[in-house]
Amino acid sequence: SPHPDDLEIGMGGTVAKLIEQGGTVISLIATDGSGSTSVNGIPGEELAELRRQEAREAVSVLGVQTLIPLTIENVKTEKNKEHFKNDFKETVLRFKPQEIYIPHPEIDKHPTHKIVSELVLDELKESNKSKEYKAGKIWCYEVWTPFSSYDRIEDITEFVDLKVMAIEAHRSQLEYKNYTEGILGLNKYRAVFDERHGVTNEEYAEVFIEIAI
């Protein structure tokens, strides 16, 4: 994920669901959070450490087996972009994940989300071309911009409490923006307007778009 809380916000319920079904989840965080908003004016290095602690707490709530928080401040420079691509490549070659989850590189309006997702796709294309690694599926989750259509919907009703607890582990960010209420509203909307059923069977849902490379 681009930031320490994106996985929990965009797909926390699906993560808990996959783990409940016996899946293994690796969370790779691209940036360290040192440039995040802090209502208390916490200095960058101190804020980065705080956000690492919050990320560890959040993934432990969901049951994520492996957390890899990178120490990159941002992905604005070419040096940092290459740093991220190298670390991402090392991670996928080590774990060989069957699925990759990222924000959408075109739809998501957050500039860091766009850049990180584009870098991920670039590296996956290179790894596929060199036959070092080929991802089974690449899924995009919603964070800053709702999708107008999607390819997959996951009922997260049984896991929404875990999702809320995981998001609320990121206390430093909830001090200035209530991400919990915002994303739960979207998850509720997805469930109510689920086109698969005439009668709504779920209370909360997360949706995904598949990308092919």
PDB file of C-alpha atoms in Angstrom:
ATOM      1  CA  SER A   1       0.000   0.000   0.000  1.00  0.00           C
ATOM      2  CA  PRO A   2       1.204   3.567  -0.610  1.00  0.00           C
ATOM      3  CA  HIS A   3       0.651   4.711   3.008  1.00  0.00           C
ATOM      4  CA  PRO A   4       0.509   2.867   6.356  1.00  0.00           C
ATOM      5  CA  ASP A   5      -3.326   2.923   6.513  1.00  0.00           C
ATOM      6  CA  ASP A   6      -4.416   2.363   2.901  1.00  0.00           C
ATOM      7  CA  LEU A   7      -4.745  -1.416   3.158  1.00  0.00           C
ATOM      8  CA  GLU A   8      -6.991  -1.172   6.211  1.00  0.00           C
ATOM      9  CA  ILE A   9      -9.173   1.555   4.690  1.00  0.00           C
ATOM     10  CA  GLY A  10      -9.469   0.129   1.193  1.00  0.00           C
ATOM     11  CA  MET A  11      -9.653  -3.617   1.845  1.00  0.00           C
ATOM     12  CA  GLY A  12      -9.388  -4.347   5.568  1.00  0.00           C
ATOM     13  CA  GLY A  13     -12.495  -6.505   5.549  1.00  0.00           C
ATOM     14  CA  THR A  14     -11.314  -8.549   2.574  1.00  0.00           C
ATOM     15  CA  VAL A  15      -7.902  -9.036   4.196  1.00  0.00           C
ATOM     16  CA  ALA A  16      -9.512 -10.450   7.343  1.00  0.00           C
ATOM     17  CA  LYS A  17     -11.788 -12.609   5.180  1.00  0.00           C
ATOM     18  CA  LEU A  18      -8.900 -14.015   3.129  1.00  0.00           C
ATOM     19  CA  ILE A  19      -6.970 -14.866   6.278  1.00  0.00           C
ATOM     20  CA  GLU A  20     -10.052 -16.515   7.804  1.00  0.00           C
ATOM     21  CA  GLN A  21     -10.213 -18.655   4.642  1.00  0.00           C
ATOM     22  CA  GLY A  22      -6.615 -19.786   5.153  1.00  0.00           C
ATOM     23  CA  GLY A  23      -4.822 -17.242   2.993  1.00  0.00           C
ATOM     24  CA  THR A  24      -1.463 -15.626   3.727  1.00  0.00           C
ATOM     25  CA  VAL A  25      -1.236 -11.840   3.429  1.00  0.00           C
ATOM     26  CA  ILE A  26       1.940  -9.781   3.099  1.00  0.00           C
ATOM     27  CA  SER A  27       1.580  -6.016   3.625  1.00  0.00           C
ATOM     28  CA  LEU A  28       4.257  -3.897   1.949  1.00  0.00           C
ATOM     29  CA  ILE A  29       4.009  -0.195   2.854  1.00  0.00           C
ATOM     30  CA  ALA A  30       5.681   2.045   0.293  1.00  0.00           C
ATOM     31  CA  THR A  31       6.182   5.260   2.301  1.00  0.00           C
ATOM     32  CA  ASP A  32       7.037   5.744   5.963  1.00  0.00           C
ATOM     33  CA  GLY A  33       4.380   8.322   6.867  1.00  0.00           C
ATOM     34  CA  SER A  34       6.898  10.993   7.900  1.00  0.00           C
ATOM     35  CA  GLY A  35       5.170  13.471   5.616  1.00  0.00           C
ATOM     36  CA  SER A  36       1.701  12.752   6.994  1.00  0.00           C
ATOM     37  CA  THR A  37      -0.540  15.400   8.503  1.00  0.00           C
ATOM     38  CA  SER A  38      -0.068  15.748  12.265  1.00  0.00           C
ATOM     39  CA  VAL A  39      -2.421  17.971  14.243  1.00  0.00           C
ATOM     40  CA  ASN A  40       0.129  17.976  17.076  1.00  0.00           C
ATOM     41  CA  GLY A  41       3.043  18.979  14.869  1.00  0.00           C
ATOM     42  CA  ILE A  42       5.037  15.785  15.478  1.00  0.00           C
ATOM     43  CA  PRO A  43       8.442  15.927  13.706  1.00  0.00           C
ATOM     44  CA  GLY A  44       8.939  13.715  10.625  1.00  0.00           C
ATOM     45  CA  GLU A  45      11.165  10.978  12.069  1.00  0.00           C
ATOM     46  CA  GLU A  46       9.067  10.706  15.213  1.00  0.00           C
ATOM     47  CA  LEU A  47       5.884  10.598  13.157  1.00  0.00           C
ATOM     48  CA  ALA A  48       7.317   7.858  10.929  1.00  0.00           C
ATOM     49  CA  GLU A  49       8.063   5.699  13.984  1.00  0.00           C
ATOM     50  CA  LEU A  50       4.582   6.363  15.367  1.00  0.00           C
ATOM     51  CA  ARG A  51       3.013   5.344  12.076  1.00  0.00           C
ATOM     52  CA  ARG A  52       5.083   2.139  12.004  1.00  0.00           C
ATOM     53  CA  GLN A  53       3.776   1.293  15.465  1.00  0.00           C
ATOM     54  CA  GLU A  54       0.209   2.013  14.353  1.00  0.00           C
ATOM     55  CA  ALA A  55       0.679  -0.152  11.252  1.00  0.00           C
ATOM     56  CA  ARG A  56       1.959  -3.049  13.362  1.00  0.00           C
ATOM     57  CA  GLU A  57      -1.071  -2.768  15.622  1.00  0.00           C
ATOM     58  CA  ALA A  58      -3.453  -2.585  12.668  1.00  0.00           C
ATOM     59  CA  VAL A  59      -2.146  -5.649  10.850  1.00  0.00           C
ATOM     60  CA  SER A  60      -2.123  -7.649  14.079  1.00  0.00           C
ATOM     61  CA  VAL A  61      -5.845  -6.919  14.401  1.00  0.00           C
ATOM     62  CA  LEU A  62      -6.494  -8.274  10.897  1.00  0.00           C
ATOM     63  CA  GLY A  63      -4.128 -11.230  11.295  1.00  0.00           C
ATOM     64  CA  VAL A  64      -1.689 -10.200   8.548  1.00  0.00           C
ATOM     65  CA  GLN A  65       1.249 -12.586   8.731  1.00  0.00           C
ATOM     66  CA  THR A  66       4.020 -10.357   7.340  1.00  0.00           C
ATOM     67  CA  LEU A  67       4.431  -6.581   7.508  1.00  0.00           C
ATOM     68  CA  ILE A  68       7.173  -4.847   5.504  1.00  0.00           C
ATOM     69  CA  PRO A  69       7.239  -1.087   6.235  1.00  0.00           C
ATOM     70  CA  LEU A  70       9.707   0.629   3.924  1.00  0.00           C
ATOM     71  CA  THR A  71      11.691   3.659   5.053  1.00  0.00           C
ATOM     72  CA  ILE A  72      11.032   5.830   1.993  1.00  0.00           C
ATOM     73  CA  GLU A  73       9.783   9.324   2.843  1.00  0.00           C
ATOM     74  CA  ASN A  74       7.976   9.788  -0.485  1.00  0.00           C
ATOM     75  CA  VAL A  75       8.014   8.671  -4.126  1.00  0.00           C
ATOM     76  CA  LYS A  76       8.554  12.108  -5.643  1.00  0.00           C
ATOM     77  CA  THR A  77      12.207  11.678  -6.671  1.00  0.00           C
ATOM     78  CA  GLU A  78      13.648   9.237  -9.191  1.00  0.00           C
ATOM     79  CA  LYS A  79      15.971   7.893  -6.492  1.00  0.00           C
ATOM     80  CA  ASN A  80      13.054   7.086  -4.193  1.00  0.00           C
ATOM     81  CA  LYS A  81      11.049   5.580  -7.036  1.00  0.00           C
ATOM     82  CA  GLU A  82      13.902   3.225  -7.867  1.00  0.00           C
ATOM     83  CA  HIS A  83      14.306   2.421  -4.164  1.00  0.00           C
ATOM     84  CA  PHE A  84      10.652   1.407  -3.993  1.00  0.00           C
ATOM     85  CA  LYS A  85      10.752  -0.609  -7.216  1.00  0.00           C
ATOM     86  CA  ASN A  86      13.798  -2.551  -6.018  1.00  0.00           C
ATOM     87  CA  ASP A  87      12.216  -3.302  -2.644  1.00  0.00           C
ATOM     88  CA  PHE A  88       8.933  -4.298  -4.290  1.00  0.00           C
ATOM     89  CA  LYS A  89      10.730  -6.606  -6.718  1.00  0.00           C
ATOM     90  CA  GLU A  90      12.694  -8.211  -3.886  1.00  0.00           C
ATOM     91  CA  THR A  91       9.434  -8.797  -2.002  1.00  0.00           C
ATOM     92  CA  VAL A  92       7.515 -10.409  -4.877  1.00  0.00           C
ATOM     93  CA  LEU A  93      10.463 -12.618  -5.808  1.00  0.00           C
ATOM     94  CA  ARG A  94      10.747 -13.733  -2.198  1.00  0.00           C
ATOM     95  CA  PHE A  95       7.077 -14.459  -1.550  1.00  0.00           C
ATOM     96  CA  LYS A  96       5.706 -15.078  -5.093  1.00  0.00           C
ATOM     97  CA  PRO A  97       2.194 -13.841  -4.203  1.00  0.00           C
ATOM     98  CA  GLN A  98      -0.713 -15.201  -6.221  1.00  0.00           C
ATOM     99  CA  GLU A  99      -2.517 -11.844  -6.093  1.00  0.00           C
ATOM    100  CA  ILE A 100      -1.402  -8.204  -5.866  1.00  0.00           C
ATOM    101  CA  TYR A 101      -3.628  -5.463  -4.403  1.00  0.00           C
ATOM    102  CA  ILE A 102      -3.078  -1.739  -5.098  1.00  0.00           C
ATOM    103  CA  PRO A 103      -5.108   1.473  -5.431  1.00  0.00           C
ATOM    104  CA  HIS A 104      -6.194   2.156  -9.003  1.00  0.00           C
ATOM    105  CA  PRO A 105      -3.404   3.964 -10.924  1.00  0.00           C
ATOM    106  CA  GLU A 106      -5.853   6.101 -12.926  1.00  0.00           C
ATOM    107  CA  ILE A 107      -9.057   6.368 -10.887  1.00  0.00           C
ATOM    108  CA  ASP A 108      -7.634   7.059  -7.416  1.00  0.00           C
ATOM    109  CA  LYS A 109      -7.053  10.808  -7.178  1.00  0.00           C
ATOM    110  CA  HIS A 110      -4.282  10.757  -4.567  1.00  0.00           C
ATOM    111  CA  PRO A 111      -0.972  11.493  -6.347  1.00  0.00           C
ATOM    112  CA  THR A 112       1.090   9.140  -4.166  1.00  0.00           C
ATOM    113  CA  HIS A 113      -1.405   6.337  -4.781  1.00  0.00           C
ATOM    114  CA  LYS A 114      -1.145   6.883  -8.523  1.00  0.00           C
ATOM    115  CA  ILE A 115       2.652   6.881  -8.517  1.00  0.00           C
ATOM    116  CA  VAL A 116       3.032   3.793  -6.306  1.00  0.00           C
ATOM    117  CA  SER A 117       0.503   1.819  -8.341  1.00  0.00           C
ATOM    118  CA  GLU A 118       2.183   2.815 -11.608  1.00  0.00           C
ATOM    119  CA  LEU A 119       5.569   1.740 -10.220  1.00  0.00           C
ATOM    120  CA  VAL A 120       4.099  -1.596  -9.120  1.00  0.00           C
ATOM    121  CA  LEU A 121       2.638  -2.224 -12.568  1.00  0.00           C
ATOM    122  CA  ASP A 122       5.906  -1.219 -14.272  1.00  0.00           C
ATOM    123  CA  GLU A 123       7.875  -3.661 -12.139  1.00  0.00           C
ATOM    124  CA  LEU A 124       5.327  -6.453 -12.657  1.00  0.00           C
ATOM    125  CA  LYS A 125       5.552  -5.955 -16.424  1.00  0.00           C
ATOM    126  CA  GLU A 126       9.353  -6.147 -16.260  1.00  0.00           C
ATOM    127  CA  SER A 127       9.279  -9.264 -14.061  1.00  0.00           C
ATOM    128  CA  ASN A 128       6.751 -10.885 -16.380  1.00  0.00           C
ATOM    129  CA  LYS A 129       8.872 -10.062 -19.439  1.00  0.00           C
ATOM    130  CA  SER A 130      12.013 -11.501 -17.835  1.00  0.00           C
ATOM    131  CA  LYS A 131       9.993 -14.518 -16.633  1.00  0.00           C
ATOM    132  CA  GLU A 132      11.177 -13.938 -13.048  1.00  0.00           C
ATOM    133  CA  TYR A 133       7.631 -13.614 -11.702  1.00  0.00           C
ATOM    134  CA  LYS A 134       4.091 -13.426 -13.032  1.00  0.00           C
ATOM    135  CA  ALA A 135       1.216 -12.301 -10.822  1.00  0.00           C
ATOM    136  CA  GLY A 136      -1.922 -14.414 -11.002  1.00  0.00           C
ATOM    137  CA  LYS A 137      -4.276 -11.449 -10.593  1.00  0.00           C
ATOM    138  CA  ILE A 138      -3.877  -7.737  -9.899  1.00  0.00           C
ATOM    139  CA  TRP A 139      -6.755  -6.139  -7.990  1.00  0.00           C
ATOM    140  CA  CYS A 140      -7.375  -2.443  -7.312  1.00  0.00           C
ATOM    141  CA  TYR A 141      -9.225  -1.285  -4.200  1.00  0.00           C
ATOM    142  CA  GLU A 142     -11.089   1.948  -3.423  1.00  0.00           C
ATOM    143  CA  VAL A 143      -9.612   4.634  -1.204  1.00  0.00           C
ATOM    144  CA  TRP A 144      -9.844   8.248  -2.345  1.00  0.00           C
ATOM    145  CA  THR A 145     -12.111   7.821  -5.371  1.00  0.00           C
ATOM    146  CA  PRO A 146     -15.160   5.499  -5.623  1.00  0.00           C
ATOM    147  CA  PHE A 147     -15.347   3.269  -8.700  1.00  0.00           C
ATOM    148  CA  SER A 148     -18.134   3.774 -11.239  1.00  0.00           C
ATOM    149  CA  SER A 149     -18.028   0.031 -11.992  1.00  0.00           C
ATOM    150  CA  TYR A 150     -16.090  -2.948 -10.680  1.00  0.00           C
ATOM    151  CA  ASP A 151     -15.198  -6.592 -11.334  1.00  0.00           C
ATOM    152  CA  ARG A 152     -15.480  -8.129  -7.869  1.00  0.00           C
ATOM    153  CA  ILE A 153     -17.445  -7.538  -4.697  1.00  0.00           C
ATOM    154  CA  GLU A 154     -16.682  -9.045  -1.290  1.00  0.00           C
ATOM    155  CA  ASP A 155     -19.227  -9.281   1.508  1.00  0.00           C
ATOM    156  CA  ILE A 156     -17.306  -8.103   4.590  1.00  0.00           C
ATOM    157  CA  THR A 157     -20.226  -7.977   7.030  1.00  0.00           C
ATOM    158  CA  GLU A 158     -18.679 -10.584   9.349  1.00  0.00           C
ATOM    159  CA  PHE A 159     -15.338  -8.761   9.307  1.00  0.00           C
ATOM    160  CA  VAL A 160     -16.358  -5.108   9.492  1.00  0.00           C
ATOM    161  CA  ASP A 161     -15.645  -4.885  13.240  1.00  0.00           C
ATOM    162  CA  LEU A 162     -12.069  -6.028  12.617  1.00  0.00           C
ATOM    163  CA  LYS A 163     -11.768  -3.501   9.799  1.00  0.00           C
ATOM    164  CA  VAL A 164     -12.921  -0.696  12.104  1.00  0.00           C
ATOM    165  CA  MET A 165     -10.466  -1.739  14.828  1.00  0.00           C
ATOM    166  CA  ALA A 166      -7.635  -1.865  12.282  1.00  0.00           C
ATOM    167  CA  ILE A 167      -8.403   1.588  10.878  1.00  0.00           C
ATOM    168  CA  GLU A 168      -8.710   3.043  14.358  1.00  0.00           C
ATOM    169  CA  ALA A 169      -5.236   1.772  15.198  1.00  0.00           C
ATOM    170  CA  HIS A 170      -4.041   4.655  13.002  1.00  0.00           C
ATOM    171  CA  ARG A 171      -4.865   7.188  15.699  1.00  0.00           C
ATOM    172  CA  SER A 172      -2.508   9.886  14.431  1.00  0.00           C
ATOM    173  CA  GLN A 173      -4.471  10.145  11.196  1.00  0.00           C
ATOM    174  CA  LEU A 174      -7.951   9.894  12.682  1.00  0.00           C
ATOM    175  CA  GLU A 175      -7.187  13.011  14.710  1.00  0.00           C
ATOM    176  CA  TYR A 176      -7.699  15.146  11.609  1.00  0.00           C
ATOM    177  CA  LYS A 177      -9.943  13.049   9.341  1.00  0.00           C
ATOM    178  CA  ASN A 178     -12.593  10.445  10.212  1.00  0.00           C
ATOM    179  CA  TYR A 179     -11.599   7.785   7.715  1.00  0.00           C
ATOM    180  CA  THR A 180     -13.666   5.189   9.565  1.00  0.00           C
ATOM    181  CA  GLU A 181     -17.019   6.858   8.967  1.00  0.00           C
ATOM    182  CA  GLY A 182     -16.101   7.772   5.412  1.00  0.00           C
ATOM    183  CA  ILE A 183     -15.149   4.294   4.264  1.00  0.00           C
ATOM    184  CA  LEU A 184     -17.927   2.533   6.200  1.00  0.00           C
ATOM    185  CA  GLY A 185     -20.412   4.754   4.390  1.00  0.00           C
ATOM    186  CA  LEU A 186     -18.962   3.607   1.072  1.00  0.00           C
ATOM    187  CA  ASN A 187     -18.900  -0.039   2.197  1.00  0.00           C
ATOM    188  CA  LYS A 188     -22.545   0.228   3.286  1.00  0.00           C
ATOM    189  CA  TYR A 189     -23.459   1.775  -0.089  1.00  0.00           C
ATOM    190  CA  ARG A 190     -21.719  -1.062  -1.943  1.00  0.00           C
ATOM    191  CA  ALA A 191     -23.717  -3.627   0.013  1.00  0.00           C
ATOM    192  CA  VAL A 192     -27.100  -1.934  -0.433  1.00  0.00           C
ATOM    193  CA  PHE A 193     -26.596  -1.419  -4.176  1.00  0.00           C
ATOM    194  CA  ASP A 194     -25.070  -4.842  -4.842  1.00  0.00           C
ATOM    195  CA  GLU A 195     -26.429  -5.763  -8.278  1.00  0.00           C
ATOM    196  CA  ARG A 196     -26.144  -9.507  -7.664  1.00  0.00           C
ATOM    197  CA  HIS A 197     -29.206  -9.659  -5.424  1.00  0.00           C
ATOM    198  CA  GLY A 198     -32.759  -8.348  -5.602  1.00  0.00           C
ATOM    199  CA  VAL A 199     -32.792  -8.364  -1.808  1.00  0.00           C
ATOM    200  CA  THR A 200     -29.754  -7.030   0.052  1.00  0.00           C
ATOM    201  CA  ASN A 201     -28.086  -9.946   1.837  1.00  0.00           C
ATOM    202  CA  GLU A 202     -25.022  -8.169   3.213  1.00  0.00           C
ATOM    203  CA  GLU A 203     -24.506  -5.076   5.329  1.00  0.00           C
ATOM    204  CA  TYR A 204     -21.017  -4.048   4.189  1.00  0.00           C
ATOM    205  CA  ALA A 205     -18.996  -4.806   1.057  1.00  0.00           C
ATOM    206  CA  GLU A 206     -15.693  -3.917  -0.615  1.00  0.00           C
ATOM    207  CA  VAL A 207     -15.238  -3.827  -4.389  1.00  0.00           C
ATOM    208  CA  PHE A 208     -12.266  -4.318  -6.703  1.00  0.00           C
ATOM    209  CA  ILE A 209     -11.253  -3.719 -10.303  1.00  0.00           C
ATOM    210  CA  GLU A 210      -8.966  -6.234 -12.024  1.00  0.00           C
ATOM    211  CA  ILE A 211      -6.030  -4.982 -14.075  1.00  0.00           C
ATOM    212  CA  ALA A 212      -4.297  -7.079 -16.710  1.00  0.00           C
ATOM    213  CA  ILE A 213      -0.690  -6.507 -17.775  1.00  0.00           C
TER     214      ILE A 213
END
